[in-house]
Every structure is written in structure tokens, then in C-alpha cells.
Short mmCIF file of C-alpha atoms (C1' of nucleotides) in Angstrom, two decimals:
data_model
loop_
_atom_site.label_atom_id
_atom_site.label_comp_id
_atom_site.label_asym_id
_atom_site.label_seq_id
_atom_site.Cartn_x
_atom_site.Cartn_y
_atom_site.Cartn_z
CA UNK A 1 -5.45 27.75 -18.44
CA UNK A 2 -2.94 26.05 -16.42
CA UNK A 3 0.60 27.19 -16.79
CA UNK A 4 2.56 24.98 -19.02
CA UNK A 5 5.37 22.80 -17.12
CA UNK A 6 8.49 25.13 -16.84
CA UNK A 7 11.83 23.14 -16.41
CA UNK A 8 13.65 26.38 -15.87
CA UNK A 9 11.59 26.87 -12.95
CA UNK A 10 13.85 24.58 -10.70
CA UNK A 11 13.53 20.77 -10.30
CA UNK A 12 10.31 19.00 -9.84
CA UNK A 13 8.31 22.34 -9.05
CA UNK A 14 5.30 21.05 -9.66
CA UNK A 15 1.72 22.30 -9.04
CA UNK A 16 -0.43 19.79 -7.20
CA UNK A 17 -3.36 22.12 -6.79
CA UNK A 18 -6.03 20.64 -4.20
CA UNK A 19 -4.23 17.20 -4.33
CA UNK A 20 -2.34 18.56 -1.24
CA UNK A 21 -5.61 19.15 0.48
CA UNK A 22 -6.71 15.38 -0.24
CA UNK A 23 -6.51 13.22 2.56
CA UNK A 24 -5.69 10.16 0.93
CA UNK A 25 -3.26 11.33 -1.07
CA UNK A 26 -1.43 12.69 1.91
CA UNK A 27 -1.82 9.54 3.71
CA UNK A 28 -0.13 7.50 0.81
CA UNK A 29 2.79 10.00 0.63
CA UNK A 30 3.41 10.22 4.52
CA UNK A 31 3.27 6.24 4.46
CA UNK A 32 5.91 6.00 1.67
CA UNK A 33 7.99 7.77 3.59
CA UNK A 34 7.59 6.32 6.66
CA UNK A 35 7.82 2.90 5.46
CA UNK A 36 11.18 3.90 3.73
CA UNK A 37 12.67 5.00 6.75
CA UNK A 38 11.39 1.41 8.25
CA UNK A 39 12.85 -0.50 5.67
CA UNK A 40 16.14 1.67 5.78
CA UNK A 41 16.31 0.84 9.79
CA UNK A 42 15.88 -3.22 8.88
CA UNK A 43 17.74 -3.61 6.22
CA UNK A 44 19.67 -6.69 6.10
CA UNK A 45 17.30 -7.81 8.60
CA UNK A 46 14.24 -10.44 8.02
CA UNK A 47 11.87 -7.90 9.59
CA UNK A 48 9.16 -6.69 7.79
CA UNK A 49 6.04 -4.53 9.16
CA UNK A 50 3.13 -6.89 8.17
CA UNK A 51 4.78 -9.99 9.70
CA UNK A 52 6.24 -8.29 12.73
CA UNK A 53 2.92 -6.98 13.57
CA UNK A 54 1.25 -10.25 13.45
CA UNK A 55 4.01 -11.50 15.70
CA UNK A 56 3.54 -8.81 18.12
CA UNK A 57 -0.25 -9.31 18.35
CA UNK A 58 -0.08 -13.34 18.88
CA UNK A 59 2.27 -12.56 21.42
CA UNK A 60 0.11 -10.30 23.53
CA UNK A 61 -2.72 -12.56 22.87
CA UNK A 62 -1.90 -16.05 22.72
CA UNK A 63 -3.93 -18.34 21.31
CA UNK A 64 -5.85 -15.96 18.72
CA UNK A 65 -7.57 -17.00 16.01
CA UNK A 66 -6.26 -16.55 12.73
CA UNK A 67 -9.57 -15.04 11.33
CA UNK A 68 -9.73 -12.29 14.44
CA UNK A 69 -6.11 -11.49 13.71
CA UNK A 70 -6.79 -11.02 10.27
CA UNK A 71 -9.80 -8.56 10.87
CA UNK A 72 -8.09 -6.42 13.52
CA UNK A 73 -5.01 -6.12 11.69
CA UNK A 74 -6.80 -5.40 8.27
CA UNK A 75 -5.26 -8.27 6.70
CA UNK A 76 -7.40 -10.23 4.14
CA UNK A 77 -7.97 -13.86 5.13
CA UNK A 78 -6.51 -15.19 1.72
CA UNK A 79 -3.43 -13.21 2.43
CA UNK A 80 -3.27 -14.06 6.22
CA UNK A 81 -3.19 -17.77 5.36
CA UNK A 82 0.09 -17.48 3.09
CA UNK A 83 1.66 -14.92 5.93
CA UNK A 84 1.05 -17.19 8.96
CA UNK A 85 2.15 -20.14 6.46
CA UNK A 86 5.94 -18.31 5.95
CA UNK A 87 5.98 -17.66 10.03
CA UNK A 88 4.74 -21.36 10.64
CA UNK A 89 7.72 -22.51 7.99
CA UNK A 90 10.07 -19.99 9.65
CA UNK A 91 9.44 -22.12 13.01
CA UNK A 92 8.41 -18.59 14.81
CA UNK A 93 4.48 -19.45 15.12
CA UNK A 94 2.55 -22.78 16.08
CA UNK A 95 -0.87 -23.36 14.84
CA UNK A 96 -3.42 -25.34 16.76
CA UNK A 97 -7.08 -26.66 15.85
CA UNK A 98 -9.05 -26.32 19.02
CA UNK A 99 -11.36 -29.45 20.10
CA UNK A 100 -14.22 -27.28 20.53
CA UNK A 101 -14.03 -25.59 16.83
CA UNK A 102 -12.39 -28.01 14.58
CA UNK A 103 -12.71 -25.35 11.66
CA UNK A 104 -10.65 -22.80 13.90
CA UNK A 105 -6.58 -22.18 13.79
CA UNK A 106 -5.33 -20.63 17.17
CA UNK A 107 -1.87 -19.24 16.95
CA UNK A 108 0.69 -19.17 19.36
CA UNK A 109 4.62 -17.86 19.31
CA UNK A 110 7.29 -20.67 19.74
CA UNK A 111 10.21 -20.02 21.71
CA UNK A 112 11.94 -18.99 18.51
CA UNK A 113 9.21 -16.52 17.66
CA UNK A 114 9.47 -14.77 21.35
CA UNK A 115 13.16 -15.16 20.84
CA UNK A 116 12.54 -13.05 17.26
CA UNK A 117 10.29 -10.53 18.68
CA UNK A 118 12.67 -9.60 21.81
CA UNK A 119 15.56 -9.20 19.44
CA UNK A 120 13.95 -6.74 17.42
CA UNK A 121 11.22 -5.20 19.73
CA UNK A 122 13.42 -2.19 21.04
CA UNK A 123 14.71 -1.39 17.46
CA UNK A 124 10.78 -1.74 16.39
CA UNK A 125 9.89 0.84 18.37
CA UNK A 126 12.91 2.99 17.96
CA UNK A 127 11.90 2.98 14.38
CA UNK A 128 8.62 4.66 15.07
CA UNK A 129 10.29 7.03 17.49
CA UNK A 130 13.03 8.23 14.86
CA UNK A 131 10.37 8.02 12.08
CA UNK A 132 8.85 11.57 13.96
CA UNK A 133 11.36 13.54 11.56
CA UNK A 134 10.38 17.09 11.55
CA UNK A 135 7.31 16.88 14.01
CA UNK A 136 7.60 17.67 17.34
CA UNK A 137 6.92 15.40 20.27
CA UNK A 138 3.52 17.00 20.79
CA UNK A 139 2.71 17.22 17.12
CA UNK A 140 3.74 13.46 16.83
CA UNK A 141 1.37 12.68 19.71
CA UNK A 142 -1.60 14.66 18.14
CA UNK A 143 -1.07 13.23 14.55
CA UNK A 144 -1.17 9.50 16.07
CA UNK A 145 -4.05 10.64 18.27
CA UNK A 146 -5.87 11.66 14.87
CA UNK A 147 -4.89 8.56 12.74
CA UNK A 148 -5.93 6.33 15.84
CA UNK A 149 -9.73 8.20 14.99
CA UNK A 150 -9.67 7.41 11.30
CA UNK A 151 -7.70 3.65 12.16
CA UNK A 152 -10.46 2.72 15.03
CA UNK A 153 -13.91 3.67 14.11
CA UNK A 154 -16.01 3.00 16.97
CA UNK A 155 -17.02 -0.22 16.16
CA UNK A 156 -13.46 -1.32 15.54
CA UNK A 157 -11.70 0.22 18.76
CA UNK A 158 -9.32 -2.31 20.54
CA UNK A 159 -9.47 -2.80 24.06
CA UNK A 160 -7.34 -0.67 25.98
CA UNK B 1 2.85 -13.56 31.08
CA UNK B 2 0.59 -12.49 28.60
CA UNK B 3 -3.24 -13.47 29.27
CA UNK B 4 -4.28 -15.97 26.81
CA UNK B 5 -7.09 -14.86 23.88
CA UNK B 6 -10.49 -15.08 25.68
CA UNK B 7 -13.36 -15.36 23.05
CA UNK B 8 -15.96 -14.88 25.75
CA UNK B 9 -14.61 -11.61 26.42
CA UNK B 10 -16.31 -9.96 23.35
CA UNK B 11 -15.57 -9.99 19.40
CA UNK B 12 -12.33 -9.26 18.20
CA UNK B 13 -11.08 -7.87 21.49
CA UNK B 14 -7.68 -8.04 20.94
CA UNK B 15 -4.61 -6.62 23.01
CA UNK B 16 -2.52 -4.39 20.51
CA UNK B 17 0.01 -3.06 23.04
CA UNK B 18 2.27 -0.57 21.83
CA UNK B 19 1.29 -1.00 18.09
CA UNK B 20 -1.07 1.65 18.84
CA UNK B 21 1.45 4.08 19.44
CA UNK B 22 3.46 2.99 16.10
CA UNK B 23 3.10 5.78 13.18
CA UNK B 24 3.61 3.39 10.56
CA UNK B 25 0.67 1.03 12.17
CA UNK B 26 -1.73 3.71 12.33
CA UNK B 27 -0.58 5.30 8.94
CA UNK B 28 -1.24 1.71 7.39
CA UNK B 29 -4.65 1.19 9.00
CA UNK B 30 -6.11 4.75 8.50
CA UNK B 31 -5.06 4.79 4.45
CA UNK B 32 -6.80 1.05 4.53
CA UNK B 33 -10.15 2.78 5.86
CA UNK B 34 -9.78 5.80 3.86
CA UNK B 35 -9.22 3.98 0.66
CA UNK B 36 -12.01 1.47 1.26
CA UNK B 37 -14.29 4.67 1.56
CA UNK B 38 -12.86 5.69 -1.81
CA UNK B 39 -13.18 2.54 -3.46
CA UNK B 40 -16.96 2.42 -2.22
CA UNK B 41 -17.41 5.86 -3.29
CA UNK B 42 -15.94 5.14 -7.22
CA UNK B 43 -17.55 1.49 -7.47
CA UNK B 44 -18.85 1.00 -11.02
CA UNK B 45 -16.40 3.91 -12.17
CA UNK B 46 -13.09 3.49 -13.73
CA UNK B 47 -11.52 6.24 -11.05
CA UNK B 48 -8.67 4.61 -9.13
CA UNK B 49 -6.64 7.16 -6.87
CA UNK B 50 -3.38 6.59 -8.69
CA UNK B 51 -4.56 7.25 -12.14
CA UNK B 52 -6.75 10.14 -11.35
CA UNK B 53 -3.90 11.85 -9.33
CA UNK B 54 -1.68 11.56 -12.39
CA UNK B 55 -4.23 13.18 -14.63
CA UNK B 56 -4.90 16.04 -11.90
CA UNK B 57 -1.29 16.87 -11.75
CA UNK B 58 -0.73 16.77 -16.03
CA UNK B 59 -3.76 18.87 -16.35
CA UNK B 60 -2.31 21.23 -13.58
CA UNK B 61 1.26 21.15 -15.39
CA UNK B 62 0.72 20.38 -19.03
CA UNK B 63 3.94 19.05 -20.80
CA UNK B 64 5.21 17.86 -17.31
CA UNK B 65 8.20 15.14 -18.02
CA UNK B 66 6.98 11.68 -16.93
CA UNK B 67 10.08 11.58 -14.76
CA UNK B 68 9.18 14.58 -12.74
CA UNK B 69 5.56 13.29 -12.41
CA UNK B 70 7.04 9.78 -10.97
CA UNK B 71 9.39 11.58 -8.47
CA UNK B 72 6.60 14.09 -7.28
CA UNK B 73 4.01 11.48 -6.84
CA UNK B 74 6.09 8.68 -5.42
CA UNK B 75 5.50 6.64 -8.14
CA UNK B 76 8.49 4.03 -9.08
CA UNK B 77 9.32 4.98 -13.02
CA UNK B 78 8.70 1.31 -13.71
CA UNK B 79 5.28 1.54 -12.64
CA UNK B 80 4.80 4.88 -14.12
CA UNK B 81 5.37 3.50 -17.66
CA UNK B 82 2.67 1.06 -17.23
CA UNK B 83 0.53 3.48 -15.78
CA UNK B 84 0.96 5.83 -18.53
CA UNK B 85 0.49 3.34 -21.14
CA UNK B 86 -3.04 2.58 -19.55
CA UNK B 87 -4.02 6.36 -19.88
CA UNK B 88 -2.56 6.90 -23.57
CA UNK B 89 -4.40 3.37 -24.31
CA UNK B 90 -7.48 4.87 -23.00
CA UNK B 91 -6.96 8.11 -24.97
CA UNK B 92 -7.09 10.27 -22.33
CA UNK B 93 -3.19 11.14 -22.15
CA UNK B 94 -0.71 12.25 -25.00
CA UNK B 95 2.96 11.50 -25.25
CA UNK B 96 5.38 13.72 -26.89
CA UNK B 97 9.06 13.65 -27.29
CA UNK B 98 10.52 17.50 -27.39
CA UNK B 99 13.15 18.24 -29.64
CA UNK B 100 15.24 19.46 -27.26
CA UNK B 101 15.82 16.45 -25.33
CA UNK B 102 14.77 13.36 -27.19
CA UNK B 103 15.03 11.08 -24.11
CA UNK B 104 12.33 12.50 -22.41
CA UNK B 105 8.78 12.15 -22.59
CA UNK B 106 6.23 15.11 -21.78
CA UNK B 107 2.82 14.48 -20.88
CA UNK B 108 -0.37 16.22 -21.94
CA UNK B 109 -4.32 15.70 -21.32
CA UNK B 110 -6.42 14.70 -24.73
CA UNK B 111 -9.65 16.54 -24.75
CA UNK B 112 -10.96 13.12 -23.62
CA UNK B 113 -8.72 13.50 -20.49
CA UNK B 114 -9.83 16.80 -19.63
CA UNK B 115 -13.46 15.72 -19.89
CA UNK B 116 -12.54 12.62 -17.85
CA UNK B 117 -11.18 15.00 -15.01
CA UNK B 118 -13.97 17.55 -15.09
CA UNK B 119 -16.43 14.85 -14.96
CA UNK B 120 -15.30 13.05 -11.52
CA UNK B 121 -13.78 16.21 -10.02
CA UNK B 122 -16.07 17.07 -8.10
CA UNK B 123 -17.02 13.77 -6.81
CA UNK B 124 -12.94 13.10 -6.11
CA UNK B 125 -13.01 16.40 -3.62
CA UNK B 126 -16.25 15.16 -2.22
CA UNK B 127 -15.02 12.02 -1.17
CA UNK B 128 -12.20 13.65 0.56
CA UNK B 129 -14.60 15.63 2.88
CA UNK B 130 -16.50 12.97 3.57
CA UNK B 131 -13.63 10.90 4.23
CA UNK B 132 -13.05 12.92 7.76
CA UNK B 133 -15.39 10.55 9.35
CA UNK B 134 -15.15 11.05 12.87
CA UNK B 135 -13.08 13.99 12.64
CA UNK B 136 -14.01 17.57 13.31
CA UNK B 137 -13.23 20.40 10.42
CA UNK B 138 -10.56 21.59 12.65
CA UNK B 139 -9.18 18.04 13.48
CA UNK B 140 -9.02 17.24 9.74
CA UNK B 141 -7.06 20.50 8.83
CA UNK B 142 -4.89 19.66 11.65
CA UNK B 143 -4.28 16.13 10.48
CA UNK B 144 -3.76 17.08 7.02
CA UNK B 145 -1.32 19.89 8.10
CA UNK B 146 0.67 17.22 9.95
CA UNK B 147 0.66 14.68 7.30
CA UNK B 148 1.87 17.72 5.03
CA UNK B 149 5.09 17.62 7.17
CA UNK B 150 5.75 14.27 6.66
CA UNK B 151 4.77 13.72 2.86
CA UNK B 152 6.88 16.91 2.10
CA UNK B 153 10.14 16.73 3.58
CA UNK B 154 11.83 20.21 3.05
CA UNK B 155 13.70 18.70 -0.01
CA UNK B 156 10.28 17.64 -1.58
CA UNK B 157 8.17 20.60 -0.67
CA UNK B 158 5.76 21.55 -4.00
CA UNK B 159 5.64 24.93 -5.09
CA UNK B 160 2.67 26.90 -3.34
"C1'" DT C 1 29.76 9.04 -17.70
"C1'" DA C 2 25.14 10.35 -16.30
"C1'" DT C 3 20.33 10.49 -17.08
"C1'" DT C 4 15.46 9.34 -19.35
"C1'" DG C 5 12.59 5.91 -19.84
"C1'" DT C 6 11.59 1.03 -21.04
"C1'" DT C 7 11.50 -3.91 -20.21
"C1'" DA C 8 11.75 -7.92 -17.28
"C1'" DT C 9 11.67 -10.49 -13.15
"C1'" DA C 10 10.27 -11.10 -8.45
"C1'" DC C 11 7.92 -10.20 -4.58
"C1'" DT C 12 3.86 -8.28 -1.33
"C1'" DC C 13 -0.68 -7.16 -1.01
"C1'" DT C 14 -5.27 -6.98 -2.47
"C1'" DA C 15 -10.04 -8.49 -4.64
"C1'" DT C 16 -12.47 -12.35 -5.69
"C1'" DA C 17 -14.30 -16.63 -6.17
"C1'" DA C 18 -14.95 -21.53 -5.30
"C1'" DC C 19 -13.72 -24.88 -2.38
"C1'" DT C 20 -13.53 -28.24 2.60
"C1'" DA C 21 -14.83 -29.16 6.52
"C1'" DT C 22 -16.85 -27.76 10.05
"C1'" DA C 23 -20.66 -25.83 13.03
"C1'" DT D 1 -27.19 -22.16 5.87
"C1'" DA D 2 -23.37 -19.84 7.78
"C1'" DT D 3 -18.80 -19.79 9.27
"C1'" DA D 4 -13.29 -20.72 9.32
"C1'" DG D 5 -9.87 -21.41 6.78
"C1'" DT D 6 -7.86 -22.63 2.14
"C1'" DT D 7 -6.70 -22.57 -2.48
"C1'" DA D 8 -6.59 -20.56 -7.21
"C1'" DT D 9 -6.29 -16.42 -9.98
"C1'" DA D 10 -5.84 -11.81 -11.36
"C1'" DG D 11 -4.15 -7.52 -10.40
"C1'" DA D 12 -2.16 -3.46 -8.62
"C1'" DG D 13 2.23 -1.55 -6.48
"C1'" DT D 14 7.28 -2.10 -5.28
"C1'" DA D 15 12.15 -3.53 -5.85
"C1'" DT D 16 15.57 -4.40 -8.74
"C1'" DA D 17 18.44 -4.90 -12.51
"C1'" DA D 18 19.68 -4.46 -17.38
"C1'" DC D 19 19.24 -2.02 -21.39
"C1'" DA D 20 18.96 1.77 -25.24
"C1'" DA D 21 19.00 6.15 -26.79
"C1'" DT D 22 20.45 10.34 -25.77
"C1'" DA D 23 22.97 14.19 -23.19
#
DNA sequence: TATTGTTATACTCTATAACTATA
DNA sequence: TATAGTTATAGAGTATAACAATA
């Protein structure tokens, strides 16, 4: 039998058992902590991780189709539609329907979009450096290498 | 200037730039993939990661206060209230108000809750092993070790 | 006064399906 | 028929605040 919870044993001393060996569980907890650091760093700014990554990728790939963007960033098309609408309404992104395929929507940054990216780019990179709390540089590099193997399976590996 | 998106270069060949070195971005993509594997494995069953981890921890810590559970699993109290309500309505969890602190709610599994846990425990552990797609055993172990350092900062380390 | 849990609201993101307009 | 994007709906999860009961 499992020992009943003992409040006298100290605050929140809970047995997690094999849960601490669960990759999905660890990923979730790690992400919760890293995102909390992100939101703390960008409190008071309009920067949110999803939107900023979208602006980032449009900047590097001007004219990228909206659906391609959704696949690469693992954002559902229905959600991407609303996300892009917000960015267009904010004046950061321009949509264009190419003559060659009038179903498609190609995205580019406006001047304001580039300015927004430039304004927060350094802070965005800095927070990811600061995020490495408790890890050495070598550990952080190894962690990102291993996460990349999960994040980019062979069929979804980005071009270098 | 950045090269415009070239659809002829192959499907979804998008330049992500420094985003591939962003810990938060990699964590999100890795989690999306790992969770997709989880939901694929448990399609057709009522098993969801959040609820199952709650049942798991209650089983190991019978009588654990609801608030402690929320802190340890990084689930917001308002959400935990609704999550536990679902589990109580499903007959898997019992709530008890201890005489010593009548504000508190202590949680235990019902017989049906233990049966539910037993029924899916092996599959839950197996999916986490299968999740290690593309990683060797050593890499998976190292990844979980590094994630644990992020997930459990010194002030939130679980008892062994 | 502080803490435990609840309720309520709003928002983000996901899942799904139905729909349009093109191809 | 298939594809690109849109709209709509439902749900999970989060953030926040206000609240009641109790300590």
C-alpha cells in the first residue's frame, strides 16, 4: 500500500513515482516554467511567443504561404487564420493573393512589422539565454540538440 | 535582405533562423509531437494526460490536499477544481473534508479509480517509452535528466 | 489577516467539421 | 477531386479577480 500523505513531512513533499520518468510529463512541466520566465520578461509588452515566432519566420521567408507557416510552426490552420488576422489588424503583416494561385495567401511584414521585430529581437534572444537557469552552457546546448531531434523528425527537418 | 520564399525549393523548406536555438520554441514543438503520440496511442479511451497524472499522484499519496496537488503538477487551482469535479463525477476520486482543517479538501481514489489506473498503467508507461522516437536510450535518459533540472528547480524538487 | 477552495469571466490554443473558391 | 483558406463550435487550459469559509 502507498503511504498516506503526511502534511508534517514538509510542504508539498509528494511522491510522483514513475511520473518523473515520463517524457511527456517532464516536457509539460519544463515548458510551464520556461513560459513563465518568458511572460515575466515580456510583461507590459505586446510580445507573445506564438505571434513573435510567426513574425520572425515571415521576416526570414517573405511571401511564405500561410498554410506552410502553419505546418512548420505546428499551428492549426484555423488558429493561424485568427492569429494572422490579429497581426494584420495591428498593421504588422500584409496579406497578398498571388495571381498564380488565387486560393493562396502569401505573407510579408510591413515596415511596422519589421520595426516591431527589430525592437524586441534582442530581448527575445536574451530571454532564451537567461532561460537556461540551472543548466550549464554545455547542458543547455545538449538539451536543445536532443529537443531538436524530437521537434524535427526526419520528414519535418528545416533547411539549414 | 532575406531571400523571398521559394516554393520550388521543396515543400515547406522554410528558414527558421535563430528560432531553432530558442529553448521555448523547441520545448513547444517537442511537446506538440510527444502529445500527438500520446493522443494517438490513447485514441478511443478516456485517458487524458492531465487527468491521468492527477489519478497517479493521488494513488501514490492518498489523502493529498487538492491545493498541494495543484502546486506539484503546476495546474492552476481554478482548473484543478473543475478537473477534480470531473473525476468525482466519473466515480474515480473521493473528496473528504478533514475535521482538523475544514477549509481543505483531501483526495483519495475510489475502487473504480484504482481499477482505472491499473487498467491503463502499463500503456501509460509504454507510450512514454515509445515516445523516445529517434533517440537512443542514453539520449532519452539524458534528455529526461536535463528536463528534470528545468521542471524541478531546487525549491520545487520532489522527494525521492 | 492569511489560507483553501470555489465561482466567474475572458482569453489562448486545440480539434473538428462544414464551407468557399479556386485548382 | 483535391487544396488553401475561412468560419463556426466545442473544449482544454490559463490568468485573474472576487468570494466564502476557515484558520
